[in-house]
Every structure is written in structure tokens, then in C-alpha cells.
Short mmCIF file of C-alpha atoms in Angstrom, two decimals:
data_model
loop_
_atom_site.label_atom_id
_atom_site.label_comp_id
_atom_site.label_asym_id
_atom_site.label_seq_id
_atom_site.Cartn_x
_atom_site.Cartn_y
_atom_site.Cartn_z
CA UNK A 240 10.25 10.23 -3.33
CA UNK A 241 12.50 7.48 -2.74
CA UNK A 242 15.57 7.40 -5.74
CA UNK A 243 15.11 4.94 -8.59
CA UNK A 244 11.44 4.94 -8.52
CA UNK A 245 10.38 7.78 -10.99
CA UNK A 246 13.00 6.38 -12.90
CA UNK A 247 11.69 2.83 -12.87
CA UNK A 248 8.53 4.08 -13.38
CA UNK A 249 9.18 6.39 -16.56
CA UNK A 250 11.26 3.08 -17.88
CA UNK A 251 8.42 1.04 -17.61
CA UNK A 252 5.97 3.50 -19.40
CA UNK A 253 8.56 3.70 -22.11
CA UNK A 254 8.82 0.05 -22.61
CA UNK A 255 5.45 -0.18 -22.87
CA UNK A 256 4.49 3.10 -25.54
CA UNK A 257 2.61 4.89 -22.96
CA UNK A 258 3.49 8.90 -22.23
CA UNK A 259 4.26 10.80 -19.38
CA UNK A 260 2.13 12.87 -18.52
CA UNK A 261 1.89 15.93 -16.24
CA UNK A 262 -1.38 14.16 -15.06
CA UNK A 263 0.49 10.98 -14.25
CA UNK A 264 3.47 12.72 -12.88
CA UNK A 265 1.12 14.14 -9.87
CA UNK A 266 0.19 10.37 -9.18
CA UNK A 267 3.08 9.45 -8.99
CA UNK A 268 4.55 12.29 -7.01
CA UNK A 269 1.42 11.55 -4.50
CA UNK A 270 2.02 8.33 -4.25
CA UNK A 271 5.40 7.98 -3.23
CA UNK A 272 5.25 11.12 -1.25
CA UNK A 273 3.93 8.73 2.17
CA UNK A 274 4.77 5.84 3.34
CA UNK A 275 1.17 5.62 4.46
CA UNK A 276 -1.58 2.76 2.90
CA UNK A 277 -4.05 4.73 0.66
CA UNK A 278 -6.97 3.83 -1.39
CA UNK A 279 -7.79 4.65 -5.45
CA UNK A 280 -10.09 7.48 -3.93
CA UNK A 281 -7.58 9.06 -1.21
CA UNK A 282 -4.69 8.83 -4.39
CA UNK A 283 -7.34 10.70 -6.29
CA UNK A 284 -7.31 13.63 -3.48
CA UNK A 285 -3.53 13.65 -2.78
CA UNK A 286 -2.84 13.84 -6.42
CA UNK A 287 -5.58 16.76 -7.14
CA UNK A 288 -3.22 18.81 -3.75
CA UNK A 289 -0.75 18.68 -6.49
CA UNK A 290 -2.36 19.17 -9.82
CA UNK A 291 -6.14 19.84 -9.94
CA UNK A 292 -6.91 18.52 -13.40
CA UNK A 293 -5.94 15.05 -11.92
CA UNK A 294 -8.88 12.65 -13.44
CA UNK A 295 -10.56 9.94 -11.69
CA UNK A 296 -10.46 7.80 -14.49
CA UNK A 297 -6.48 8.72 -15.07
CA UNK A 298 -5.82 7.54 -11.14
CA UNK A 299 -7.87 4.55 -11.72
CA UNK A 300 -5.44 3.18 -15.23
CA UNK A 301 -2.33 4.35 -13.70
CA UNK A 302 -2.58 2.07 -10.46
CA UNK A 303 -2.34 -1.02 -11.98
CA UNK A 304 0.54 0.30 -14.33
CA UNK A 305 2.38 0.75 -11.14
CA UNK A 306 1.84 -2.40 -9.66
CA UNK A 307 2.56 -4.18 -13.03
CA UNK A 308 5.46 -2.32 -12.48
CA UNK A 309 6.52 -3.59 -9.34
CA UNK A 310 6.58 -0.59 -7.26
CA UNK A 311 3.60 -0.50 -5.62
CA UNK A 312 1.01 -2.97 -4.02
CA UNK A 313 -2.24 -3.80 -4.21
CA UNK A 314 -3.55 -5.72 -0.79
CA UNK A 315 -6.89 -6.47 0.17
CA UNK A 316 -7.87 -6.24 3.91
CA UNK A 317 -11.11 -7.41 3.31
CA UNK A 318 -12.58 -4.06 2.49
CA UNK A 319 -14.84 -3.48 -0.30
CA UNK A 320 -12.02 -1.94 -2.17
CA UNK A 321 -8.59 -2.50 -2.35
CA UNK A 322 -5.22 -0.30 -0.32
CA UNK A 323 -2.03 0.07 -1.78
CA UNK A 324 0.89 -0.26 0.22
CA UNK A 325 3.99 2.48 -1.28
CA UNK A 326 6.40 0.67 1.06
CA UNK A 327 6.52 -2.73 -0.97
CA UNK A 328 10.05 -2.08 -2.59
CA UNK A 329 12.11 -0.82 0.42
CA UNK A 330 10.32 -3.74 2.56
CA UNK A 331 8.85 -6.71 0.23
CA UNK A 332 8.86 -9.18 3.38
CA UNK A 333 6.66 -7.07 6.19
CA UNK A 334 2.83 -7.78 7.02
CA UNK A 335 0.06 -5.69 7.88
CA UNK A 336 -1.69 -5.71 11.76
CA UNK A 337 -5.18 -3.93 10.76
CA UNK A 338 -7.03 -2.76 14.19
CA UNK A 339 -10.78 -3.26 13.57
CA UNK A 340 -11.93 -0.67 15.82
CA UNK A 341 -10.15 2.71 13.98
CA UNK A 342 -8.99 0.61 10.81
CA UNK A 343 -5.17 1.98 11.17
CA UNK A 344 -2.77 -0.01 9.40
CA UNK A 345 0.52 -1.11 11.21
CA UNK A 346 2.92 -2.63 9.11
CA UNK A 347 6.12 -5.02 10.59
CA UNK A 348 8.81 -7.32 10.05
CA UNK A 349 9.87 -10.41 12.60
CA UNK A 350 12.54 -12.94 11.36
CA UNK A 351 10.97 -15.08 13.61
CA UNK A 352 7.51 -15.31 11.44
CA UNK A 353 9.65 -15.60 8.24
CA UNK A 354 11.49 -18.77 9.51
CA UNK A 355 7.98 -20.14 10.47
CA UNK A 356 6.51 -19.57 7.11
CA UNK A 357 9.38 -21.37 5.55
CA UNK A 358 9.34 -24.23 8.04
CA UNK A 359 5.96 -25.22 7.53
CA UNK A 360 5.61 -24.49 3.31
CA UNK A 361 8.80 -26.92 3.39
CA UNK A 362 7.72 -29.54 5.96
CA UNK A 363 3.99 -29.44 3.69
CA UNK A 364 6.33 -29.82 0.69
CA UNK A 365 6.29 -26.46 -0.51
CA UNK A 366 8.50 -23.54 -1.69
CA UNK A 367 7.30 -20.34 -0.85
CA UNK A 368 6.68 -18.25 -3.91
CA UNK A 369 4.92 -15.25 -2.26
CA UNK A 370 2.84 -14.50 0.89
CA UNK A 371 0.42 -12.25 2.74
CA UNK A 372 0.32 -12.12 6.42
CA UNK A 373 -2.83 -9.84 7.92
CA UNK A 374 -3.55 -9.90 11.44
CA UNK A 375 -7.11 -7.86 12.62
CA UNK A 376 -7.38 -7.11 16.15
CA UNK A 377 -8.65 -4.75 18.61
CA UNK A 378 -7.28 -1.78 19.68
CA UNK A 379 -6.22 -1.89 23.39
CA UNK A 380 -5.91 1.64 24.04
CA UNK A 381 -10.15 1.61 23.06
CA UNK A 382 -10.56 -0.90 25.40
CA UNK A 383 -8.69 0.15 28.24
CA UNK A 384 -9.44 3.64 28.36
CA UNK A 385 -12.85 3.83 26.03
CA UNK A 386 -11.26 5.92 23.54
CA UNK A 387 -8.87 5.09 20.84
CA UNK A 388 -6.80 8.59 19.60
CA UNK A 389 -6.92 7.08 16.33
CA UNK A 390 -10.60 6.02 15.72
CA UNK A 391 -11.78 10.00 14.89
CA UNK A 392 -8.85 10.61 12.38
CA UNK A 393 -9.76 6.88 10.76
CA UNK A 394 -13.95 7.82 10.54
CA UNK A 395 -13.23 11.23 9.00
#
């Protein structure tokens, strides 16, 4: 886990009456413990690798504690639930390139996208106060060779 997050994270729970808990510690362990995107339900099963009496129900109230913390989050790629993204505080500024054909998430950075965005929000007559760029495409390794080495790992 990268430093300053438990910490952050135990700070916040503090400041707001709520306990640590050895349930909420293996949540949090799990979910700092990629740098992956994950859903509520694959949290649930990383957590459970680390503590088996991990609830549903306690995965389900402690994301939203840590994205009202600010270490974690929540994007929607158009799914019919919601990812969350552990790599927000290291690199608040990167976007997500989700292939449609195995669903893998690629996350990156380009100054020149970032000067862009701020061009046009000013020229409009804007100031950027947050944003959220997500580019779907197709995977050209599926269709150049027919077979993408991610698309099996993705549908399991």
C-alpha cells in the first residue's frame, strides 16, 4: 500500500466517529494492494483472500467512505455498475482508453490533451473544475490477428 493512505484513511474515519475495523482493514488492504480498476463485487473477492468474514454489505458502505475521502474513485464507463480507479491520488490528471472487445482498462497521461482541455474550457469561457476523459475503441491485436490475449482473462 502506498504511504499516507491507511493513514488518511483511519483520519478520516476518526473525524467522522466511525471504527476501524478488522473487516474494513481487509478492504482497505485489498484495495490499495493493485493498481488495477475493480468493481464493488471483485473488492468483495479480493478482500474475502484476506479475511473471509468480509461482508457484502460492509464492502458496499465502505466504498463511498473512501471516495468521500478522496482516495479512491468512482468512474463510470458506461457499465451497469460503477469501477473504481486506486490510482486517483498518485495520478489525479490521467484518463481511461476502455477496449470494447476484452473491456481492459488502459489508463494515461499526455500534456498535450491537458493543454487542449484548458484551451477550449477558457476560449468557451470556462475554468476547468474537474474532468473525465474515456476513450472506447477496438482492440487491434483482435482485429489483426483474430484473437485478442486479453479477451479470455476479461470474460472469465
Amino acid at each position: 500500500m502506498r504511504p499516507g493512505i491507511r493513514e488518511r484513511i483511519h483520519t478520516f474515519l476518526a473525524d467522522h466517529g466511525l471504527r476501524k475495523t478488522m473487516q474494513r482493514e481487509a478492504i482497505i488492504q485489498a484495495a490499495f494492494s493493485t493498481t488495477e480498476h475493480y468493481t464493488a463485487e471483485e473488492l468483495l473477492r479480493m478482500s474475502r483472500k484476506i479475511d473471509r468474514s468480509v461482508s457484502r454489505a460492509t464492502v458496499y458502505r465502505t466504498l463511498p467512505l473512501l471516495v468521500e475521502c478522496g482516495v479512491l474513485k468512482e468512474m463510470d464507463f458506461g457499465k451497469d455498475y460503477k469501477f473504481y480507479d486506486p490510482n486517483y491520488l498518485e495520478h489525479p490528471h490521467h484518463n481511461h482508453l476502455i477496449c470494447v472487445d476484452c473491456s481492459r482498462i488502459v489508463e494515461f497521461e499526455d500534456q498535450h490533451i491537458e493543454l487542449l482541455e484548458e484551451c477550449i474550457s477558457k476560449r468557451l469561457g470556462f475554468s476547468p473544475a474537474s474532468k473525465s476523459l474515456r476513450i472506447e475503441a477496438n482492440c487491434d491485436e483482435l482485429r489483426k490477428q483474430g484473437v485478442c490475449k486479453n479477451r479470455k482473462a476479461a470474460l472469465d
